[in-house]
Amino acid sequence: MPKQEAEQARAQDDVGPVWLRKSIAPKLRLAAKESRGFFEDELGKSGVTFATWTILATLKLEGSMIQRTLAQYLSIEGPTLSRHLETMERRGLVTRTRDGADRRTAVVALTDEGTARYAEIESVALRSQERMLRGLSDTDVAQLSTLLEKIRSNVRPD
């Protein structure tokens, strides 16, 4: 970028109210958007989507669970989760079994193929996280995690 263009870009950064330039909300939005985009690109190289990864990881780490609970855990709507699970069932990654007592309740579980796929993709997730956190100490990461949880707690409905 030529020097004049760089100076104009910096000058534009200084435009607007000071509070807006120092506001955390836009920085959080951009950090979330850019890091998720990066992570989705990395997962895509392994042939999976962000949704598939989060479902696989949740079931691997938390165990089988009722579909409604899984949707709540992932903070997504039931119909959205159903579409993802249908695709994952066709690929042999998960099963949905109806509960005998309540036929409307489906228990979602990883298959052996789903467990194997999780193991293949876990290294992608770990490498991606390492890159996102590059230059941060363990203390920085712990503090960031605590601060993000505080922000989430502050904005949750009472």
Coordinates of N, CA, C and O in Angstrom, one line a residue:
M1 N 0.9 -1.2 0.0 CA 0.0 0.0 0.0 C 0.9 1.2 0.0 O 1.8 1.4 0.9
P2 N 0.7 2.1 -1.0 CA 1.5 3.4 -1.0 C 1.3 4.2 0.3 O 0.3 4.1 1.0
K3 N 2.3 5.0 0.6 CA 2.4 5.7 1.9 C 1.1 6.6 2.0 O 0.5 6.7 3.1
Q4 N 0.7 7.3 1.0 CA -0.4 8.2 1.0 C -1.7 7.4 1.4 O -2.5 7.9 2.2
E5 N -1.9 6.3 0.8 CA -3.1 5.5 1.1 C -3.1 5.0 2.5 O -4.1 4.9 3.2
A6 N -1.9 4.6 3.0 CA -1.8 4.2 4.4 C -2.1 5.3 5.4 O -2.8 5.1 6.4
E7 N -1.7 6.5 5.1 CA -2.0 7.6 5.9 C -3.5 7.9 5.9 O -4.1 8.3 6.9
Q8 N -4.1 7.8 4.7 CA -5.6 8.1 4.6 C -6.3 7.0 5.4 O -7.3 7.3 6.1
A9 N -5.9 5.8 5.4 CA -6.5 4.7 6.1 C -6.4 5.0 7.6 O -7.4 4.8 8.4
R10 N -5.2 5.4 8.1 CA -5.1 5.7 9.5 C -5.9 6.9 9.9 O -6.5 6.9 11.0
A11 N -6.0 7.9 9.0 CA -6.9 9.1 9.3 C -8.3 8.7 9.4 O -9.0 9.2 10.3
Q12 N -8.8 7.7 8.6 CA -10.2 7.3 8.7 C -10.4 6.5 10.0 O -11.5 6.6 10.6
D13 N -9.4 5.9 10.5 CA -9.5 5.2 11.8 C -9.7 6.2 12.9 O -10.3 5.8 13.9
D14 N -9.3 7.4 12.7 CA -9.4 8.4 13.8 C -10.7 9.2 13.7 O -11.0 10.0 14.5
V15 N -11.5 8.9 12.6 CA -12.8 9.5 12.5 C -13.8 8.9 13.4 O -13.8 7.7 13.7
G16 N -14.7 9.7 13.9 CA -15.8 9.2 14.7 C -15.5 9.5 16.2 O -14.4 9.9 16.6
P17 N -16.6 9.3 17.0 CA -16.4 9.6 18.4 C -15.4 8.7 19.1 O -15.2 7.5 18.7
V18 N -14.7 9.2 20.0 CA -13.6 8.4 20.7 C -14.2 7.2 21.3 O -13.7 6.1 21.3
W19 N -15.4 7.3 22.0 CA -16.0 6.1 22.6 C -16.3 5.0 21.6 O -16.1 3.8 22.0
L20 N -16.6 5.3 20.4 CA -16.8 4.3 19.4 C -15.5 3.6 19.0 O -15.5 2.4 18.9
R21 N -14.4 4.4 18.9 CA -13.2 3.8 18.5 C -12.7 2.9 19.6 O -11.9 1.9 19.4
K22 N -13.0 3.2 20.9 CA -12.6 2.4 22.0 C -13.6 1.3 22.5 O -13.3 0.6 23.4
S23 N -14.7 1.3 21.8 CA -15.8 0.3 22.2 C -15.3 -1.1 22.0 O -14.7 -1.5 21.0
I24 N -15.7 -1.9 23.0 CA -15.4 -3.3 22.9 C -16.3 -4.1 22.0 O -15.9 -5.1 21.3
A25 N -17.5 -3.7 21.9 CA -18.5 -4.5 21.1 C -18.1 -4.7 19.6 O -18.1 -5.9 19.2
P26 N -17.6 -3.7 18.9 CA -17.2 -4.0 17.6 C -15.9 -4.8 17.5 O -15.8 -5.7 16.6
K27 N -15.0 -4.7 18.5 CA -13.8 -5.5 18.5 C -14.2 -7.0 18.8 O -13.7 -7.9 18.2
L28 N -15.2 -7.2 19.7 CA -15.7 -8.6 19.9 C -16.3 -9.2 18.7 O -16.0 -10.3 18.3
R29 N -17.1 -8.4 18.0 CA -17.8 -8.9 16.8 C -16.8 -9.2 15.7 O -16.8 -10.3 15.1
L30 N -15.8 -8.4 15.5 CA -14.8 -8.6 14.5 C -13.9 -9.8 14.9 O -13.6 -10.7 14.0
A31 N -13.5 -9.9 16.1 CA -12.7 -11.1 16.6 C -13.5 -12.3 16.4 O -12.9 -13.4 15.9
A32 N -14.7 -12.3 16.8 CA -15.6 -13.6 16.6 C -15.7 -13.9 15.1 O -15.6 -15.1 14.7
K33 N -16.1 -12.9 14.3 CA -16.3 -13.2 12.9 C -15.0 -13.7 12.2 O -15.1 -14.6 11.5
E34 N -13.9 -13.0 12.5 CA -12.7 -13.4 11.8 C -12.1 -14.7 12.3 O -11.6 -15.5 11.5
S35 N -12.2 -15.0 13.6 CA -11.7 -16.2 14.1 C -12.6 -17.4 13.6 O -12.1 -18.5 13.3
R36 N -13.9 -17.2 13.6 CA -14.8 -18.2 13.1 C -14.6 -18.5 11.6 O -14.5 -19.6 11.2
G37 N -14.4 -17.4 10.8 CA -14.1 -17.6 9.4 C -12.8 -18.4 9.2 O -12.8 -19.3 8.4
F38 N -11.8 -18.0 10.0 CA -10.5 -18.8 9.9 C -10.7 -20.2 10.2 O -10.3 -21.1 9.5
F39 N -11.5 -20.5 11.3 CA -11.7 -21.8 11.8 C -12.5 -22.6 10.8 O -12.2 -23.8 10.5
E40 N -13.5 -22.0 10.2 CA -14.4 -22.7 9.2 C -13.5 -23.0 8.0 O -13.7 -24.1 7.4
D41 N -12.6 -22.1 7.6 CA -11.8 -22.4 6.4 C -10.9 -23.6 6.7 O -10.7 -24.5 5.9
E42 N -10.3 -23.7 7.9 CA -9.4 -24.8 8.3 C -10.2 -26.1 8.4 O -9.7 -27.1 7.9
L43 N -11.4 -26.1 8.9 CA -12.3 -27.3 9.0 C -12.7 -27.7 7.6 O -12.7 -28.9 7.3
G44 N -13.0 -26.7 6.7 CA -13.4 -27.1 5.4 C -12.3 -27.8 4.6 O -12.6 -28.7 3.8
K45 N -11.0 -27.6 4.9 CA -9.9 -28.3 4.3 C -10.0 -29.8 4.6 O -9.5 -30.7 3.9
S46 N -10.7 -30.1 5.8 CA -10.8 -31.5 6.2 C -12.2 -32.1 5.8 O -12.5 -33.2 6.3
G47 N -13.0 -31.3 5.1 CA -14.2 -31.8 4.6 C -15.4 -31.7 5.6 O -16.4 -32.4 5.5
V48 N -15.3 -30.8 6.7 CA -16.4 -30.7 7.6 C -16.7 -29.2 7.8 O -15.9 -28.4 7.5
T49 N -17.9 -29.0 8.3 CA -18.4 -27.7 8.6 C -18.2 -27.4 10.1 O -18.0 -28.3 10.8
F50 N -18.4 -26.1 10.4 CA -18.3 -25.7 11.8 C -19.4 -26.5 12.6 O -19.1 -26.9 13.7
A51 N -20.6 -26.5 12.0 CA -21.7 -27.2 12.7 C -21.4 -28.7 13.0 O -21.6 -29.2 14.1
T52 N -20.9 -29.3 12.0 CA -20.5 -30.8 12.1 C -19.5 -30.9 13.2 O -19.6 -31.8 14.1
W53 N -18.5 -30.1 13.2 CA -17.4 -30.2 14.2 C -18.0 -30.0 15.6 O -17.7 -30.7 16.5
T54 N -18.8 -28.9 15.8 CA -19.3 -28.6 17.2 C -20.2 -29.7 17.7 O -20.2 -30.1 18.8
I55 N -21.0 -30.4 16.8 CA -21.8 -31.5 17.2 C -21.0 -32.7 17.5 O -21.2 -33.3 18.6
L56 N -20.0 -33.0 16.7 CA -19.1 -34.1 17.0 C -18.4 -33.9 18.3 O -18.3 -34.8 19.2
A57 N -17.8 -32.7 18.5 CA -17.1 -32.4 19.7 C -18.0 -32.5 20.9 O -17.5 -33.1 22.0
T58 N -19.1 -32.0 20.9 CA -20.0 -32.0 22.0 C -20.4 -33.4 22.4 O -20.4 -33.8 23.6
L59 N -20.8 -34.2 21.4 CA -21.2 -35.6 21.7 C -20.0 -36.4 22.2 O -20.1 -37.2 23.1
K60 N -18.8 -36.1 21.7 CA -17.6 -36.9 22.1 C -17.3 -36.5 23.6 O -16.9 -37.4 24.4
L61 N -17.3 -35.2 23.9 CA -16.9 -34.7 25.2 C -18.0 -34.8 26.3 O -17.6 -35.0 27.4
E62 N -19.2 -34.7 25.9 CA -20.3 -34.7 26.8 C -21.1 -36.0 26.8 O -21.9 -36.3 27.8
G63 N -21.0 -36.8 25.8 CA -21.7 -38.1 25.7 C -23.0 -37.9 25.0 O -23.4 -36.8 24.6
S64 N -23.7 -39.0 24.7 CA -25.0 -39.0 24.1 C -26.0 -38.1 24.9 O -25.9 -38.0 26.1
M65 N -26.9 -37.5 24.1 CA -27.9 -36.6 24.8 C -29.1 -36.5 24.0 O -29.1 -36.7 22.8
I66 N -30.2 -36.0 24.6 CA -31.4 -35.8 24.0 C -31.2 -34.6 23.0 O -30.5 -33.6 23.3
Q67 N -31.8 -34.7 21.8 CA -31.7 -33.8 20.7 C -32.0 -32.4 21.2 O -31.2 -31.4 20.9
R68 N -33.0 -32.2 21.9 CA -33.4 -30.8 22.4 C -32.3 -30.3 23.3 O -32.0 -29.1 23.3
T69 N -31.7 -31.1 24.2 CA -30.7 -30.7 25.1 C -29.4 -30.3 24.2 O -28.8 -29.3 24.5
L70 N -29.1 -31.1 23.2 CA -28.0 -30.8 22.3 C -28.2 -29.4 21.7 O -27.3 -28.6 21.6
A71 N -29.4 -29.1 21.2 CA -29.7 -27.8 20.6 C -29.5 -26.7 21.6 O -28.8 -25.7 21.2
Q72 N -29.9 -26.9 22.8 CA -29.7 -25.9 23.8 C -28.2 -25.7 24.2 O -27.7 -24.6 24.3
Y73 N -27.5 -26.8 24.2 CA -26.1 -26.8 24.6 C -25.3 -26.0 23.5 O -24.4 -25.2 23.8
L74 N -25.7 -26.2 22.2 CA -25.0 -25.5 21.1 C -25.6 -24.1 20.8 O -25.1 -23.4 19.9
S75 N -26.7 -23.7 21.5 CA -27.4 -22.4 21.3 C -27.8 -22.3 19.8 O -27.6 -21.3 19.2
I76 N -28.5 -23.4 19.3 CA -29.1 -23.3 18.0 C -30.5 -23.8 18.1 O -30.9 -24.5 19.0
E77 N -31.3 -23.4 17.1 CA -32.7 -23.8 17.0 C -32.8 -25.3 16.7 O -32.0 -25.8 15.9
G78 N -33.9 -25.9 17.2 CA -34.1 -27.3 17.0 C -34.2 -27.7 15.5 O -33.5 -28.6 15.1
P79 N -34.9 -26.9 14.6 CA -35.0 -27.3 13.2 C -33.6 -27.2 12.5 O -33.3 -28.0 11.7
T80 N -32.8 -26.2 12.9 CA -31.4 -26.1 12.4 C -30.6 -27.3 12.7 O -29.9 -27.9 11.9
L81 N -30.7 -27.7 14.0 CA -30.0 -28.9 14.5 C -30.5 -30.1 13.7 O -29.6 -31.0 13.3
S82 N -31.8 -30.3 13.5 CA -32.3 -31.4 12.8 C -31.7 -31.6 11.4 O -31.4 -32.7 11.0
R83 N -31.6 -30.5 10.7 CA -31.0 -30.5 9.4 C -29.6 -31.0 9.4 O -29.2 -31.9 8.6
H84 N -28.8 -30.5 10.4 CA -27.4 -31.0 10.5 C -27.4 -32.4 10.8 O -26.6 -33.2 10.3
L85 N -28.2 -32.9 11.8 CA -28.2 -34.3 12.2 C -28.6 -35.2 11.1 O -28.1 -36.3 10.9
E86 N -29.6 -34.8 10.2 CA -30.0 -35.6 9.1 C -28.8 -35.9 8.2 O -28.6 -37.0 7.7
T87 N -28.0 -34.8 7.9 CA -26.9 -35.0 7.0 C -25.8 -35.9 7.7 O -25.3 -36.8 7.1
M88 N -25.6 -35.7 9.0 CA -24.6 -36.5 9.7 C -25.1 -37.9 9.8 O -24.2 -38.8 9.8
E89 N -26.4 -38.2 10.0 CA -26.9 -39.6 10.0 C -26.6 -40.2 8.6 O -26.2 -41.4 8.6
R90 N -26.9 -39.5 7.5 CA -26.6 -40.1 6.2 C -25.2 -40.4 6.0 O -24.8 -41.4 5.3
R91 N -24.3 -39.6 6.6 CA -22.8 -39.9 6.5 C -22.4 -40.9 7.5 O -21.2 -41.3 7.6
G92 N -23.3 -41.4 8.4 CA -22.9 -42.4 9.3 C -22.2 -41.9 10.6 O -21.5 -42.7 11.2
L93 N -22.3 -40.6 10.9 CA -21.5 -40.0 12.0 C -22.3 -40.1 13.3 O -21.7 -40.1 14.4
V94 N -23.6 -40.0 13.2 CA -24.5 -40.1 14.4 C -25.7 -41.0 14.2 O -26.0 -41.3 13.1
T95 N -26.3 -41.3 15.3 CA -27.6 -42.0 15.3 C -28.5 -41.2 16.1 O -28.1 -40.5 17.1
R96 N -29.8 -41.3 15.8 CA -30.9 -40.8 16.6 C -31.8 -41.9 16.9 O -32.3 -42.5 16.0
T97 N -32.0 -42.1 18.2 CA -32.8 -43.2 18.7 C -34.0 -42.7 19.5 O -33.8 -41.8 20.4
R98 N -35.2 -43.1 19.1 CA -36.4 -42.6 19.8 C -36.4 -43.3 21.2 O -36.2 -44.5 21.3
D99 N -36.8 -42.5 22.2 CA -37.0 -43.0 23.5 C -38.3 -43.7 23.6 O -39.3 -43.2 23.1
G100 N -38.3 -44.9 24.2 CA -39.5 -45.7 24.3 C -40.6 -45.1 25.0 O -41.8 -45.2 24.7
A101 N -40.3 -44.3 26.1 CA -41.3 -43.7 26.9 C -41.9 -42.5 26.2 O -43.1 -42.2 26.3
D102 N -41.1 -41.7 25.5 CA -41.6 -40.5 24.8 C -41.1 -40.6 23.3 O -39.9 -40.2 23.1
R103 N -41.9 -41.0 22.4 CA -41.4 -41.2 21.0 C -41.0 -39.9 20.4 O -40.4 -39.9 19.3
R104 N -41.4 -38.8 21.0 CA -41.0 -37.5 20.4 C -39.5 -37.1 20.7 O -38.9 -36.3 20.2
T105 N -39.0 -37.8 21.7 CA -37.6 -37.5 22.2 C -36.6 -38.4 21.5 O -36.8 -39.6 21.5
A106 N -35.6 -37.8 20.9 CA -34.6 -38.6 20.2 C -33.3 -38.4 21.0 O -32.9 -37.3 21.3
V107 N -32.6 -39.5 21.2 CA -31.3 -39.5 21.8 C -30.2 -39.5 20.7 O -30.3 -40.4 19.9
V108 N -29.3 -38.5 20.7 CA -28.3 -38.5 19.7 C -27.0 -39.0 20.2 O -26.6 -38.7 21.3
A109 N -26.4 -39.9 19.4 CA -25.1 -40.5 19.8 C -24.2 -40.6 18.7 O -24.6 -40.7 17.5
L110 N -22.9 -40.6 19.0 CA -21.9 -40.8 18.0 C -21.8 -42.2 17.6 O -22.0 -43.1 18.4
T111 N -21.5 -42.5 16.3 CA -21.3 -43.8 15.8 C -19.7 -44.0 15.9 O -19.0 -43.1 16.2
D112 N -19.3 -45.2 15.6 CA -17.8 -45.5 15.6 C -17.2 -44.6 14.5 O -16.1 -44.0 14.7
E113 N -17.9 -44.4 13.4 CA -17.4 -43.5 12.3 C -17.3 -42.1 12.8 O -16.4 -41.3 12.5
G114 N -18.3 -41.6 13.6 CA -18.3 -40.3 14.1 C -17.2 -40.1 15.1 O -16.5 -39.0 15.1
T115 N -16.9 -41.1 15.9 CA -15.8 -41.0 16.9 C -14.5 -40.9 16.1 O -13.6 -40.2 16.5
A116 N -14.3 -41.7 15.0 CA -13.1 -41.7 14.2 C -13.0 -40.4 13.5 O -11.8 -39.8 13.5
R117 N -14.0 -39.8 13.0 CA -14.0 -38.5 12.3 C -13.6 -37.4 13.3 O -12.8 -36.5 13.0
Y118 N -14.1 -37.5 14.6 CA -13.8 -36.5 15.6 C -12.2 -36.6 15.8 O -11.6 -35.5 15.9
A119 N -11.7 -37.8 15.9 CA -10.3 -37.9 16.2 C -9.4 -37.3 15.0 O -8.4 -36.7 15.3
E120 N -9.9 -37.5 13.8 CA -9.2 -36.9 12.7 C -9.2 -35.4 12.7 O -8.2 -34.8 12.3
I121 N -10.3 -34.8 13.1 CA -10.5 -33.4 13.0 C -10.0 -32.6 14.3 O -9.7 -31.5 14.2
E122 N -9.9 -33.4 15.3 CA -9.4 -32.7 16.6 C -8.1 -32.0 16.4 O -7.9 -30.9 16.9
S123 N -7.2 -32.6 15.7 CA -5.9 -31.9 15.5 C -6.0 -30.6 14.7 O -5.3 -29.6 15.0
V124 N -7.0 -30.6 13.8 CA -7.2 -29.3 13.0 C -7.7 -28.2 14.0 O -7.3 -27.1 14.0
A125 N -8.6 -28.6 14.9 CA -9.2 -27.7 15.9 C -8.1 -27.2 16.8 O -8.0 -26.0 17.1
L126 N -7.2 -28.1 17.3 CA -6.1 -27.7 18.2 C -5.1 -26.8 17.5 O -4.7 -25.8 18.1
R127 N -4.8 -27.1 16.3 CA -3.8 -26.3 15.5 C -4.4 -24.9 15.3 O -3.7 -23.8 15.4
S128 N -5.7 -24.9 15.0 CA -6.4 -23.6 14.7 C -6.4 -22.7 16.0 O -6.2 -21.5 16.0
Q129 N -6.7 -23.4 17.1 CA -6.8 -22.6 18.4 C -5.4 -22.1 18.7 O -5.2 -20.9 19.2
E130 N -4.4 -22.9 18.5 CA -3.0 -22.5 18.8 C -2.6 -21.2 18.0 O -2.0 -20.3 18.5
R131 N -3.1 -21.2 16.7 CA -2.8 -20.1 15.9 C -3.5 -18.8 16.3 O -3.0 -17.7 16.4
M132 N -4.8 -19.0 16.7 CA -5.6 -17.9 17.1 C -5.0 -17.3 18.4 O -5.2 -16.1 18.7
L133 N -4.4 -18.1 19.2 CA -3.9 -17.7 20.5 C -2.4 -17.4 20.5 O -1.9 -17.1 21.6
R134 N -1.8 -17.4 19.4 CA -0.4 -17.2 19.2 C 0.0 -15.9 19.9 O -0.7 -14.8 19.7
G135 N 1.0 -15.9 20.7 CA 1.5 -14.7 21.3 C 0.9 -14.4 22.7 O 1.3 -13.5 23.4
L136 N -0.1 -15.2 23.1 CA -0.8 -15.1 24.4 C -0.2 -16.1 25.3 O -0.1 -17.3 24.9
S137 N 0.1 -15.7 26.5 CA 0.6 -16.7 27.5 C -0.6 -17.5 28.1 O -1.8 -17.1 27.8
D138 N -0.3 -18.5 28.8 CA -1.4 -19.3 29.5 C -2.2 -18.4 30.4 O -3.4 -18.5 30.5
T139 N -1.5 -17.5 31.1 CA -2.2 -16.5 32.0 C -3.1 -15.6 31.1 O -4.3 -15.3 31.6
D140 N -2.6 -15.1 30.0 CA -3.5 -14.3 29.1 C -4.7 -15.0 28.7 O -5.8 -14.5 28.7
V141 N -4.5 -16.3 28.3 CA -5.7 -17.1 27.8 C -6.7 -17.3 28.9 O -7.9 -17.2 28.7
A142 N -6.2 -17.6 30.1 CA -7.1 -17.8 31.2 C -7.8 -16.5 31.6 O -9.1 -16.5 31.8
Q143 N -7.1 -15.4 31.5 CA -7.8 -14.1 31.8 C -8.8 -13.8 30.7 O -9.9 -13.3 31.0
L144 N -8.4 -14.0 29.5 CA -9.4 -13.8 28.4 C -10.6 -14.6 28.5 O -11.8 -14.1 28.4
S145 N -10.5 -15.8 28.9 CA -11.6 -16.7 29.1 C -12.5 -16.2 30.2 O -13.7 -16.1 30.1
T146 N -11.9 -15.8 31.3 CA -12.7 -15.3 32.4 C -13.4 -14.0 32.1 O -14.6 -13.8 32.4
L147 N -12.7 -13.1 31.3 CA -13.3 -11.8 30.9 C -14.5 -12.1 30.0 O -15.5 -11.4 30.1
L148 N -14.3 -13.0 29.0 CA -15.4 -13.3 28.1 C -16.6 -13.8 28.8 O -17.8 -13.5 28.5
E149 N -16.4 -14.7 29.8 CA -17.5 -15.3 30.6 C -18.2 -14.2 31.4 O -19.4 -14.2 31.5
K150 N -17.4 -13.2 31.9 CA -18.0 -12.1 32.6 C -18.9 -11.3 31.7 O -20.0 -10.9 32.1
I151 N -18.4 -11.0 30.5 CA -19.2 -10.2 29.5 C -20.5 -11.0 29.2 O -21.6 -10.4 29.2
R152 N -20.4 -12.3 28.9 CA -21.6 -13.1 28.6 C -22.5 -13.0 29.8 O -23.8 -12.9 29.6
S153 N -22.0 -13.2 31.0 CA -22.9 -13.1 32.2 C -23.6 -11.8 32.3 O -24.8 -11.7 32.7
N154 N -22.9 -10.7 32.0 CA -23.5 -9.4 32.1 C -24.6 -9.1 31.1 O -25.5 -8.3 31.4
V155 N -24.6 -9.8 30.0 CA -25.6 -9.5 29.0 C -26.7 -10.6 28.9 O -27.6 -10.4 28.1
R156 N -26.6 -11.7 29.7 CA -27.6 -12.7 29.7 C -28.9 -12.1 30.3 O -28.8 -11.3 31.3
P157 N -30.0 -12.5 29.8 CA -31.3 -12.0 30.5 C -31.4 -12.5 31.9 O -30.9 -13.6 32.3
D158 N -31.9 -11.7 32.8 CA -32.0 -12.1 34.2 C -33.0 -13.1 34.4 O -33.9 -13.4 33.9

